[in-house]
Amino acid sequence: MAKRKRENGKISASSNNQATTSSLKKPQDSPLPLNAKSGSSKVTVNDQPGRKKPVVTDADGKPTKVAKTSKHVDVKTELPTIQIITGSYERALHGITATLSTHENEVKTTFADSFLFNAHQSAIRCLALSPLPEDASQGIYLATGGSDERVNVYSLSAAPMPEADSKGRKVPSMPSLGPNKISENPMNRELGTLVQHTSSVTSLHFPSRSKLLSASEDNTIAVTRVRDLEVISTVKAPKPKVSGQASGDSANAGTTPAGVNDFAVHPSMKLMVSVGRGERAMRLWNLVTGKKAGVLNFDREILQAVKESKFSHGEGRRILWNKDGSQFVIVFERGAVVFGQDSRPRCVLLPAQPTKVHQIGYFMVGDANEYIALSTEDGRILFFNTNGVDDRSQDLPVIHPVAHVGGQKHSIMNRIKDFQILDVSKHGYAGQLVAVGCSNGDVRVLTFESSELTDPPSDKGLIGKASGDVYTTGSRITCLVAFVMLPPHDIDGGLSEAENGFESGLDSADSDSDA
């Protein structure tokens, strides 16, 4: 059952935003030389009061030209604009645009508020983005899930607001009472609310632009059609058996925690793997029939290798397939296990220094090198390379990180709750961008080059650079998503044309096959 939510308010930026960001210092122009020489004549500067600019004259009082110097010349490279969205315990859904530029091998970030409002009645627990469209006139879907059992769906502009329209008229900027710039986009709007689950929403995923999957602590995974927010199928997971003593903050006396922690859909959209609370196992689902395909328990060898003791929960917390569907990884409290397509464990991923693990991500370097990234409690993102693992080995090898970004050297000491790795190699930058959301409310952008992973430096594997610009949201971040925005499109036709283009994208997306 879907409930359409009609409100007059659009997604807008709040002028009462109390978030602060560090001021960016622009490079100053080269100072005019005071004692330049032209031939044998002495050159002086006439800086009489009332003049706007000092005039350089020679010994006879005639104006003379001064040769330009390239000592302070900076060559700047503009990078694409990034849209970052964060959710928090304080119910705030915060949209931030980050404009990056490089000069003198340093990355500068300029942040601006896109929207900020209370999206749920309680904490926001998860976010999801639909695939990015090819045309900037179409939008991108954003889904938010919270502890209030609701799933909200929004449409966001895939391109930033242009500075001027096709006729050269400058688009007026929004006034701001705080130090942050406001960049409101009229294409950002709310589509509706899904009221299907009876407990907190734990995970969201868009397998395509036309379908949305949502998991909850009520042990169900709902498949929703985005066009009208209609639930077309529901996958029901069995509740775990009572194991005696209650554990977990949401478990009543004599019960065990229940609910789906996370799920991952195979790229073929025919298979899904899920992990749940109170279960030392993973479940396989056939998405064609909507029925259970199997249950695989985590044996003692796997749990011991990933530092799970008999007093630990032993449950999977995060799960993710790689791009081609040849393997998936399950995250536990202090490590992760990589499984092959046949669901057999291949290797164990452990931090070099024992710490808790929060989020996971896959990314490619070139066409063959695939890396796994894990965010940790101590403010680092660890990179693992599993390409050389022997699938025929009887032992379960332990893989340690080859490099990392963040940490104390990059002034990140708080836990990284969520992150997003963005490939901007198509935009003239030979490297990766990492949008990071910390538990203390800080949002930062890190950069690293792909060549650093294959040949990391000797400084204990530390790679990349951290922009000195930090955006402080003022909220405790729980989740984060980000994407590289497309070039701005022509806005001369008004908002109606943009909305019509977005709706036409919905019709074409709905013709896709069901998940």
Short mmCIF file of C-alpha atoms in Angstrom, two decimals:
data_model
loop_
_atom_site.label_atom_id
_atom_site.label_comp_id
_atom_site.label_asym_id
_atom_site.label_seq_id
_atom_site.Cartn_x
_atom_site.Cartn_y
_atom_site.Cartn_z
CA MET A 1 0.00 0.00 0.00
CA ALA A 2 1.45 3.31 -1.03
CA LYS A 3 0.39 6.67 0.25
CA ARG A 4 0.99 9.72 -1.89
CA LYS A 5 2.13 12.69 0.14
CA ARG A 6 0.99 16.05 -1.21
CA GLU A 7 2.68 19.11 0.16
CA ASN A 8 2.97 22.64 -1.16
CA GLY A 9 6.54 22.98 0.00
CA LYS A 10 9.40 22.11 -2.33
CA ILE A 11 12.80 20.93 -1.38
CA SER A 12 14.42 24.20 -0.42
CA ALA A 13 17.37 25.52 1.45
CA SER A 14 16.91 26.82 4.96
CA SER A 15 18.10 30.32 5.69
CA ASN A 16 18.50 29.37 9.34
CA ASN A 17 21.23 26.90 8.56
CA GLN A 18 23.75 27.01 11.34
CA ALA A 19 26.37 24.97 9.49
CA THR A 20 29.72 26.63 9.03
CA THR A 21 32.49 26.16 6.54
CA SER A 22 36.04 27.33 6.44
CA SER A 23 36.69 30.47 4.44
CA LEU A 24 38.55 30.01 1.18
CA LYS A 25 41.40 32.36 0.47
CA LYS A 26 41.81 33.35 -3.15
CA PRO A 27 45.35 33.78 -4.44
CA GLN A 28 46.22 37.46 -4.50
CA ASP A 29 47.41 39.19 -7.66
CA SER A 30 51.11 39.76 -8.14
CA PRO A 31 52.16 43.08 -6.55
CA LEU A 32 53.32 45.81 -8.89
CA PRO A 33 57.16 46.09 -8.73
CA LEU A 34 58.26 49.31 -7.05
CA ASN A 35 61.75 49.50 -8.53
CA ALA A 36 61.57 48.17 -12.08
CA LYS A 37 64.15 49.24 -14.67
CA SER A 38 63.63 50.25 -18.31
CA GLY A 39 66.93 50.86 -20.03
CA SER A 40 69.09 53.21 -17.95
CA SER A 41 66.19 55.29 -16.63
CA LYS A 42 65.11 54.93 -13.03
CA VAL A 43 61.48 54.01 -12.61
CA THR A 44 59.35 55.35 -9.77
CA VAL A 45 55.73 54.88 -8.79
CA ASN A 46 53.37 57.83 -8.60
CA ASP A 47 50.85 56.93 -5.93
CA GLN A 48 49.20 60.30 -5.42
CA PRO A 49 45.97 60.34 -3.38
CA GLY A 50 42.78 59.98 -5.38
CA ARG A 51 44.19 57.65 -8.01
CA LYS A 52 42.57 54.27 -8.36
CA LYS A 53 45.74 52.59 -9.57
CA PRO A 54 49.37 53.61 -9.14
CA VAL A 55 51.03 54.86 -12.34
CA VAL A 56 54.57 53.79 -13.22
CA THR A 57 56.70 56.64 -14.67
CA ASP A 58 60.30 56.99 -15.78
CA ALA A 59 62.81 59.69 -14.85
CA ASP A 60 61.17 62.24 -17.21
CA GLY A 61 57.73 61.69 -15.67
CA LYS A 62 56.35 59.82 -18.69
CA PRO A 63 54.26 56.65 -18.18
CA THR A 64 56.12 53.46 -18.99
CA LYS A 65 55.19 49.81 -19.25
CA VAL A 66 56.40 47.20 -16.83
CA ALA A 67 57.18 43.70 -18.07
CA LYS A 68 54.82 41.12 -16.65
CA THR A 69 56.22 38.43 -14.43
CA SER A 70 54.98 34.84 -14.18
CA LYS A 71 56.17 34.35 -10.63
CA HIS A 72 52.67 34.21 -9.09
CA VAL A 73 50.75 32.79 -12.03
CA ASP A 74 48.49 29.85 -11.11
CA VAL A 75 47.11 27.40 -13.63
CA LYS A 76 43.70 26.34 -12.35
CA THR A 77 41.77 23.29 -13.44
CA GLU A 78 38.04 23.23 -12.82
CA LEU A 79 36.63 19.87 -11.73
CA PRO A 80 32.97 18.90 -12.00
CA THR A 81 30.48 19.84 -9.33
CA ILE A 82 29.52 17.13 -6.83
CA GLN A 83 26.15 16.77 -5.15
CA ILE A 84 26.43 15.37 -1.62
CA ILE A 85 23.40 14.36 0.46
CA THR A 86 23.62 13.41 4.14
CA GLY A 87 21.13 12.02 6.64
CA SER A 88 21.44 12.41 10.39
CA TYR A 89 20.08 11.40 13.76
CA GLU A 90 18.52 14.87 13.98
CA ARG A 91 16.14 13.99 11.07
CA ALA A 92 17.85 16.53 8.80
CA LEU A 93 18.20 15.76 5.10
CA HIS A 94 21.03 18.01 3.94
CA GLY A 95 21.99 18.61 0.32
CA ILE A 96 25.40 20.17 -0.37
CA THR A 97 27.04 21.02 -3.69
CA ALA A 98 30.83 20.88 -3.72
CA THR A 99 32.68 22.72 -6.48
CA LEU A 100 36.30 21.67 -6.78
CA SER A 101 39.28 23.28 -8.47
CA THR A 102 42.96 22.37 -8.53
CA HIS A 103 45.96 24.68 -8.64
CA GLU A 104 49.55 24.09 -7.57
CA ASN A 105 48.67 20.41 -6.99
CA GLU A 106 46.16 21.39 -4.31
CA VAL A 107 42.42 20.81 -4.36
CA LYS A 108 40.14 23.60 -3.18
CA THR A 109 36.50 22.93 -2.38
CA THR A 110 33.67 25.47 -2.34
CA PHE A 111 30.50 24.27 -0.59
CA ALA A 112 26.96 25.57 -1.06
CA ASP A 113 23.65 24.50 0.49
CA SER A 114 21.12 22.94 -1.90
CA PHE A 115 18.42 21.99 0.60
CA LEU A 116 18.04 21.40 4.32
CA PHE A 117 14.87 20.25 6.09
CA ASN A 118 13.46 17.59 8.44
CA ALA A 119 12.57 14.73 6.11
CA HIS A 120 11.40 12.24 8.77
CA GLN A 121 9.86 12.23 12.20
CA SER A 122 12.86 10.38 13.63
CA ALA A 123 16.42 9.52 12.63
CA ILE A 124 17.32 8.99 8.97
CA ARG A 125 18.99 5.59 8.69
CA CYS A 126 19.70 5.04 4.99
CA LEU A 127 19.81 6.75 1.59
CA ALA A 128 19.84 5.52 -2.00
CA LEU A 129 20.31 7.08 -5.44
CA SER A 130 19.02 5.84 -8.78
CA PRO A 131 21.41 5.46 -11.74
CA LEU A 132 22.51 8.78 -13.18
CA PRO A 133 20.71 9.68 -16.44
CA GLU A 134 22.56 10.55 -19.62
CA ASP A 135 20.56 13.72 -20.22
CA ALA A 136 20.76 16.62 -17.78
CA SER A 137 17.10 17.49 -18.45
CA GLN A 138 16.13 14.33 -16.56
CA GLY A 139 16.49 14.00 -12.82
CA ILE A 140 17.87 11.46 -10.41
CA TYR A 141 15.82 9.75 -7.72
CA LEU A 142 16.69 9.97 -4.04
CA ALA A 143 15.11 7.62 -1.48
CA THR A 144 15.37 8.13 2.27
CA GLY A 145 14.48 5.63 4.99
CA GLY A 146 14.06 6.36 8.67
CA SER A 147 13.15 4.94 12.03
CA ASP A 148 9.59 6.25 11.51
CA GLU A 149 8.87 3.27 9.17
CA ARG A 150 8.54 5.56 6.13
CA VAL A 151 10.36 5.79 2.81
CA ASN A 152 10.38 9.19 1.11
CA VAL A 153 11.18 9.56 -2.58
CA TYR A 154 12.46 12.78 -4.16
CA SER A 155 13.62 13.90 -7.57
CA LEU A 156 16.87 15.86 -7.72
CA SER A 157 18.37 17.81 -10.56
CA ALA A 158 21.27 15.96 -12.19
CA ALA A 159 22.94 19.28 -13.09
CA PRO A 160 23.80 22.37 -11.01
CA MET A 161 22.04 25.64 -11.53
CA PRO A 162 23.75 27.61 -14.35
CA GLU A 163 25.02 31.09 -13.66
CA ALA A 164 23.11 32.52 -16.64
CA ASP A 165 20.40 31.43 -19.10
CA SER A 166 20.75 31.13 -22.88
CA LYS A 167 20.13 34.87 -23.31
CA GLY A 168 22.94 35.82 -20.95
CA ARG A 169 20.65 36.86 -18.12
CA LYS A 170 22.25 36.13 -14.76
CA VAL A 171 20.34 33.79 -12.50
CA PRO A 172 19.84 35.56 -9.14
CA SER A 173 21.47 33.87 -6.15
CA MET A 174 19.60 33.09 -2.94
CA PRO A 175 20.29 35.38 0.02
CA SER A 176 21.85 33.79 3.06
CA LEU A 177 22.04 34.90 6.68
CA GLY A 178 24.94 32.55 7.43
CA PRO A 179 28.42 32.18 5.98
CA ASN A 180 27.35 29.44 3.55
CA LYS A 181 26.28 30.07 -0.01
CA ILE A 182 22.80 28.84 -1.00
CA SER A 183 22.28 27.19 -4.40
CA GLU A 184 18.60 26.23 -4.53
CA ASN A 185 17.40 24.34 -7.61
CA PRO A 186 13.68 24.50 -8.59
CA MET A 187 13.88 20.98 -10.09
CA ASN A 188 14.39 19.44 -6.63
CA ARG A 189 10.99 18.28 -5.44
CA GLU A 190 9.24 15.56 -3.45
CA LEU A 191 7.44 12.73 -5.23
CA GLY A 192 5.72 10.98 -2.34
CA THR A 193 5.96 8.71 0.70
CA LEU A 194 5.82 4.93 0.88
CA VAL A 195 4.03 3.53 3.94
CA GLN A 196 4.62 -0.19 3.71
CA HIS A 197 6.87 -1.32 6.55
CA THR A 198 5.93 -1.72 10.20
CA SER A 199 9.39 -1.11 11.64
CA SER A 200 12.54 0.92 11.00
CA VAL A 201 13.84 0.98 7.42
CA THR A 202 17.41 -0.34 7.31
CA SER A 203 18.49 -0.43 3.66
CA LEU A 204 17.46 0.99 0.26
CA HIS A 205 18.59 0.20 -3.27
CA PHE A 206 17.66 1.19 -6.84
CA PRO A 207 18.39 -1.77 -9.17
CA SER A 208 17.07 0.44 -12.00
CA ARG A 209 15.40 3.81 -12.43
CA SER A 210 11.95 2.20 -12.32
CA LYS A 211 12.26 -0.01 -9.21
CA LEU A 212 13.12 0.60 -5.56
CA LEU A 213 13.90 -2.09 -2.98
CA SER A 214 13.55 -1.34 0.73
CA ALA A 215 14.42 -3.55 3.73
CA SER A 216 13.15 -3.18 7.27
CA GLU A 217 13.43 -4.60 10.75
CA ASP A 218 10.04 -6.23 10.17
CA ASN A 219 11.92 -8.94 8.19
CA THR A 220 10.54 -7.88 4.81
CA ILE A 221 12.05 -6.51 1.60
CA ALA A 222 9.55 -4.57 -0.52
CA VAL A 223 9.83 -4.06 -4.29
CA THR A 224 8.21 -0.75 -5.26
CA ARG A 225 7.42 0.77 -8.65
CA VAL A 226 8.79 4.31 -8.60
CA ARG A 227 6.29 5.80 -11.03
CA ASP A 228 3.33 5.57 -8.65
CA LEU A 229 5.04 4.22 -5.48
CA GLU A 230 3.05 1.01 -5.70
CA VAL A 231 4.42 -2.11 -3.98
CA ILE A 232 4.45 -4.90 -6.56
CA SER A 233 6.14 -7.64 -4.53
CA THR A 234 7.33 -8.44 -1.02
CA VAL A 235 10.06 -10.81 0.12
CA LYS A 236 9.50 -12.15 3.63
CA ALA A 237 12.43 -13.44 5.66
CA PRO A 238 11.75 -15.75 8.60
CA LYS A 239 12.34 -14.45 12.09
CA PRO A 240 15.37 -15.92 13.87
CA LYS A 241 14.80 -18.46 16.60
CA VAL A 242 14.89 -17.39 20.22
CA SER A 243 18.37 -18.09 21.55
CA GLY A 244 17.62 -17.55 25.25
CA GLN A 245 19.08 -14.34 26.64
CA ALA A 246 18.04 -11.18 24.82
CA SER A 247 20.68 -9.10 23.09
CA GLY A 248 20.47 -5.80 21.31
CA ASP A 249 18.85 -2.55 22.34
CA SER A 250 15.59 -3.34 20.51
CA ALA A 251 15.08 -6.89 21.80
CA ASN A 252 12.48 -7.61 24.43
CA ALA A 253 13.03 -10.08 27.24
CA GLY A 254 13.14 -13.65 25.99
CA THR A 255 13.51 -12.65 22.33
CA THR A 256 16.30 -12.04 19.87
CA PRO A 257 16.85 -9.05 17.58
CA ALA A 258 15.15 -9.41 14.20
CA GLY A 259 15.22 -7.60 10.88
CA VAL A 260 17.15 -7.35 7.63
CA ASN A 261 20.44 -5.52 8.11
CA ASP A 262 21.31 -5.20 4.44
CA PHE A 263 20.82 -6.81 1.04
CA ALA A 264 22.57 -6.78 -2.33
CA VAL A 265 21.11 -7.42 -5.79
CA HIS A 266 23.19 -9.26 -8.40
CA PRO A 267 23.85 -7.19 -11.57
CA SER A 268 21.68 -9.65 -13.52
CA MET A 269 18.76 -8.68 -11.21
CA LYS A 270 17.83 -12.34 -10.78
CA LEU A 271 19.56 -13.07 -7.46
CA MET A 272 19.67 -11.27 -4.14
CA VAL A 273 21.67 -11.96 -0.97
CA SER A 274 20.62 -10.63 2.44
CA VAL A 275 21.98 -10.64 5.99
CA GLY A 276 19.86 -10.17 9.10
CA ARG A 277 20.00 -9.43 12.78
CA GLY A 278 20.37 -12.33 15.16
CA GLU A 279 21.46 -14.68 12.34
CA ARG A 280 24.91 -16.06 11.71
CA ALA A 281 23.98 -16.77 8.13
CA MET A 282 23.19 -15.21 4.78
CA ARG A 283 20.07 -15.84 2.70
CA LEU A 284 19.87 -16.22 -1.07
CA TRP A 285 16.70 -15.14 -2.90
CA ASN A 286 15.44 -15.84 -6.40
CA LEU A 287 14.05 -12.51 -7.62
CA VAL A 288 12.32 -14.15 -10.59
CA THR A 289 10.07 -16.23 -8.36
CA GLY A 290 10.40 -14.16 -5.17
CA LYS A 291 11.21 -17.26 -3.11
CA LYS A 292 14.12 -18.37 -0.96
CA ALA A 293 16.97 -19.99 -2.89
CA GLY A 294 19.05 -21.12 0.08
CA VAL A 295 20.59 -20.38 3.46
CA LEU A 296 24.35 -20.49 4.08
CA ASN A 297 25.57 -20.44 7.68
CA PHE A 298 28.81 -18.77 8.73
CA ASP A 299 30.96 -21.58 10.09
CA ARG A 300 33.34 -21.24 13.00
CA GLU A 301 36.40 -20.82 10.76
CA ILE A 302 34.94 -17.75 9.07
CA LEU A 303 33.81 -16.12 12.32
CA GLN A 304 37.16 -16.71 14.03
CA ALA A 305 39.08 -15.37 11.04
CA VAL A 306 37.03 -12.16 11.07
CA LYS A 307 37.57 -11.70 14.85
CA GLU A 308 34.04 -12.66 15.89
CA SER A 309 34.08 -14.39 19.29
CA LYS A 310 31.40 -16.62 20.72
CA PHE A 311 30.07 -13.64 22.67
CA SER A 312 29.72 -11.52 19.51
CA HIS A 313 26.59 -11.31 17.37
CA GLY A 314 28.33 -12.97 14.41
CA GLU A 315 25.86 -11.33 12.01
CA GLY A 316 26.57 -9.66 8.70
CA ARG A 317 26.11 -5.90 8.81
CA ARG A 318 26.76 -4.83 5.22
CA ILE A 319 26.80 -6.71 1.92
CA LEU A 320 27.73 -5.62 -1.61
CA TRP A 321 28.24 -7.19 -5.05
CA ASN A 322 31.02 -6.04 -7.34
CA LYS A 323 30.33 -4.54 -10.74
CA ASP A 324 30.42 -7.73 -12.86
CA GLY A 325 28.80 -9.96 -10.22
CA SER A 326 31.79 -12.28 -9.85
CA GLN A 327 32.06 -11.80 -6.08
CA PHE A 328 30.44 -10.11 -3.10
CA VAL A 329 31.69 -9.06 0.30
CA ILE A 330 30.00 -9.24 3.71
CA VAL A 331 31.08 -6.81 6.43
CA PHE A 332 31.20 -7.87 10.07
CA GLU A 333 31.98 -5.74 13.10
CA ARG A 334 35.79 -5.77 12.74
CA GLY A 335 36.44 -7.15 9.28
CA ALA A 336 34.95 -8.51 6.07
CA VAL A 337 34.81 -11.75 4.10
CA VAL A 338 34.89 -11.94 0.29
CA PHE A 339 32.74 -14.66 -1.31
CA GLY A 340 32.84 -15.91 -4.87
CA GLN A 341 29.89 -16.20 -7.20
CA ASP A 342 29.42 -19.77 -5.93
CA SER A 343 29.03 -18.39 -2.35
CA ARG A 344 32.32 -19.96 -1.22
CA PRO A 345 34.59 -17.76 0.93
CA ARG A 346 37.71 -16.56 -0.89
CA CYS A 347 39.56 -14.39 1.64
CA VAL A 348 39.25 -12.30 4.79
CA LEU A 349 39.82 -8.53 4.91
CA LEU A 350 41.25 -7.20 8.17
CA PRO A 351 42.56 -3.74 9.08
CA ALA A 352 46.26 -3.59 9.93
CA GLN A 353 45.28 -2.08 13.30
CA PRO A 354 42.20 -3.61 15.00
CA THR A 355 39.22 -1.28 14.64
CA LYS A 356 35.53 -1.37 13.84
CA VAL A 357 34.33 -1.27 10.24
CA HIS A 358 31.32 0.82 9.15
CA GLN A 359 30.88 1.03 5.36
CA ILE A 360 32.12 -0.69 2.20
CA GLY A 361 32.57 0.16 -1.47
CA TYR A 362 33.89 -1.30 -4.74
CA PHE A 363 35.71 0.74 -7.36
CA MET A 364 37.74 0.03 -10.48
CA VAL A 365 41.20 1.29 -11.44
CA GLY A 366 41.56 0.82 -15.17
CA ASP A 367 39.86 -2.14 -16.79
CA ALA A 368 41.24 -5.01 -14.68
CA ASN A 369 42.22 -3.80 -11.19
CA GLU A 370 39.35 -3.89 -8.72
CA TYR A 371 39.69 -2.61 -5.16
CA ILE A 372 37.56 -2.82 -2.04
CA ALA A 373 37.30 0.15 0.32
CA LEU A 374 36.34 -0.06 4.01
CA SER A 375 35.73 2.88 6.35
CA THR A 376 36.83 2.50 9.96
CA GLU A 377 36.22 3.79 13.45
CA ASP A 378 39.50 5.74 13.53
CA GLY A 379 38.71 7.94 10.50
CA ARG A 380 40.44 6.01 7.71
CA ILE A 381 39.35 4.44 4.42
CA LEU A 382 41.31 1.25 3.75
CA PHE A 383 41.93 -0.14 0.26
CA PHE A 384 42.23 -3.88 -0.37
CA ASN A 385 43.30 -5.68 -3.55
CA THR A 386 41.93 -9.21 -3.96
CA ASN A 387 42.90 -9.79 -7.59
CA GLY A 388 45.74 -12.18 -6.72
CA VAL A 389 43.74 -14.45 -4.42
CA ASP A 390 43.82 -18.13 -5.42
CA ASP A 391 40.27 -19.49 -5.59
CA ARG A 392 41.53 -23.08 -5.35
CA SER A 393 43.31 -22.55 -2.04
CA GLN A 394 42.04 -24.70 0.84
CA ASP A 395 43.06 -22.14 3.44
CA LEU A 396 41.27 -18.86 3.98
CA PRO A 397 43.93 -16.18 3.35
CA VAL A 398 43.93 -12.92 5.28
CA ILE A 399 44.37 -9.77 3.17
CA HIS A 400 45.64 -6.53 4.71
CA PRO A 401 45.16 -3.07 3.16
CA VAL A 402 47.62 -1.89 0.54
CA ALA A 403 46.94 1.81 1.21
CA HIS A 404 44.61 4.18 3.00
CA VAL A 405 43.39 7.78 3.02
CA GLY A 406 42.24 9.87 5.96
CA GLY A 407 43.31 9.43 9.53
CA GLN A 408 45.35 11.78 11.66
CA LYS A 409 47.61 12.86 8.79
CA HIS A 410 44.53 14.15 6.94
CA SER A 411 42.99 15.65 10.11
CA ILE A 412 40.19 13.05 10.30
CA MET A 413 39.99 11.50 13.76
CA ASN A 414 36.25 10.71 13.97
CA ARG A 415 34.60 7.58 12.64
CA ILE A 416 33.64 7.66 8.98
CA LYS A 417 30.00 6.63 8.96
CA ASP A 418 29.66 6.63 5.18
CA PHE A 419 31.57 7.55 2.05
CA GLN A 420 31.25 7.57 -1.73
CA ILE A 421 34.09 7.06 -4.23
CA LEU A 422 33.54 8.99 -7.47
CA ASP A 423 35.45 8.44 -10.70
CA VAL A 424 36.19 11.78 -12.39
CA SER A 425 38.75 10.51 -14.92
CA LYS A 426 36.35 11.49 -17.73
CA HIS A 427 36.46 15.09 -16.52
CA GLY A 428 40.18 15.69 -16.91
CA TYR A 429 41.39 14.53 -13.49
CA ALA A 430 43.48 11.37 -13.35
CA GLY A 431 42.25 10.09 -10.02
CA GLN A 432 39.37 9.45 -7.67
CA LEU A 433 37.33 11.72 -5.41
CA VAL A 434 36.03 10.50 -2.06
CA ALA A 435 33.12 12.25 -0.35
CA VAL A 436 33.34 11.49 3.38
CA GLY A 437 30.74 11.93 6.12
CA CYS A 438 31.99 11.70 9.72
CA SER A 439 30.00 11.03 12.87
CA ASN A 440 30.73 14.51 14.24
CA GLY A 441 28.96 16.13 11.26
CA ASP A 442 31.96 17.03 9.09
CA VAL A 443 31.82 16.57 5.31
CA ARG A 444 35.10 16.47 3.44
CA VAL A 445 36.40 15.63 -0.01
CA LEU A 446 39.58 13.55 -0.40
CA THR A 447 41.48 12.91 -3.61
CA PHE A 448 43.97 10.27 -4.66
CA GLU A 449 45.53 9.19 -7.94
CA SER A 450 45.07 5.68 -9.26
CA SER A 451 48.82 5.18 -9.64
CA GLU A 452 49.26 5.58 -5.87
CA LEU A 453 47.43 2.30 -5.25
CA THR A 454 49.80 0.27 -7.40
CA ASP A 455 52.88 1.96 -5.92
CA PRO A 456 51.93 3.36 -2.49
CA PRO A 457 54.40 5.63 -0.66
CA SER A 458 56.49 4.47 2.24
CA ASP A 459 54.56 6.54 4.82
CA LYS A 460 52.68 3.48 6.14
CA GLY A 461 50.55 3.32 3.00
CA LEU A 462 49.10 6.82 3.29
CA ILE A 463 48.03 8.13 -0.11
CA GLY A 464 45.98 10.98 -1.49
CA LYS A 465 45.36 14.51 -0.36
CA ALA A 466 42.73 16.09 1.82
CA SER A 467 41.21 19.42 0.95
CA GLY A 468 41.65 21.89 3.76
CA ASP A 469 38.02 22.93 3.36
CA VAL A 470 35.63 21.27 5.80
CA TYR A 471 31.84 21.62 5.81
CA THR A 472 30.32 21.25 9.27
CA THR A 473 26.66 20.25 9.09
CA GLY A 474 26.02 20.54 12.83
CA SER A 475 24.29 17.14 12.87
CA ARG A 476 25.41 13.61 13.63
CA ILE A 477 25.69 12.04 10.18
CA THR A 478 24.32 8.51 9.76
CA CYS A 479 24.48 8.04 5.98
CA LEU A 480 25.77 9.75 2.83
CA VAL A 481 25.38 9.50 -0.94
CA ALA A 482 27.01 11.56 -3.68
CA PHE A 483 27.21 11.79 -7.47
CA VAL A 484 29.04 13.79 -10.11
CA MET A 485 26.65 16.33 -11.58
CA LEU A 486 26.19 16.69 -15.32
CA PRO A 487 26.91 19.98 -17.14
CA PRO A 488 24.10 22.54 -16.72
CA HIS A 489 21.40 22.44 -19.39
CA ASP A 490 19.50 25.32 -20.96
CA ILE A 491 16.98 26.77 -18.52
CA ASP A 492 15.53 29.33 -20.95
CA GLY A 493 12.42 27.22 -21.47
CA GLY A 494 11.40 27.49 -17.82
CA LEU A 495 10.67 24.87 -15.23
CA SER A 496 7.80 23.25 -17.12
CA GLU A 497 10.05 21.88 -19.89
CA ALA A 498 12.47 20.47 -17.34
CA GLU A 499 9.65 18.77 -15.46
CA ASN A 500 8.19 17.36 -18.67
CA GLY A 501 11.59 15.95 -19.59
CA PHE A 502 11.84 14.31 -16.18
CA GLU A 503 8.41 12.73 -16.45
CA SER A 504 9.22 11.38 -19.91
CA GLY A 505 12.23 9.69 -18.34
CA LEU A 506 9.87 7.99 -15.90
CA ASP A 507 7.77 6.57 -18.71
CA SER A 508 10.78 5.19 -20.53
CA ALA A 509 12.26 3.77 -17.33
CA ASP A 510 9.04 1.99 -16.46
CA SER A 511 9.39 -0.15 -19.58
CA ASP A 512 12.37 -1.90 -17.98
CA SER A 513 12.03 -5.47 -16.80
CA ASP A 514 10.88 -6.05 -13.24
CA ALA A 515 13.49 -6.74 -10.60
#
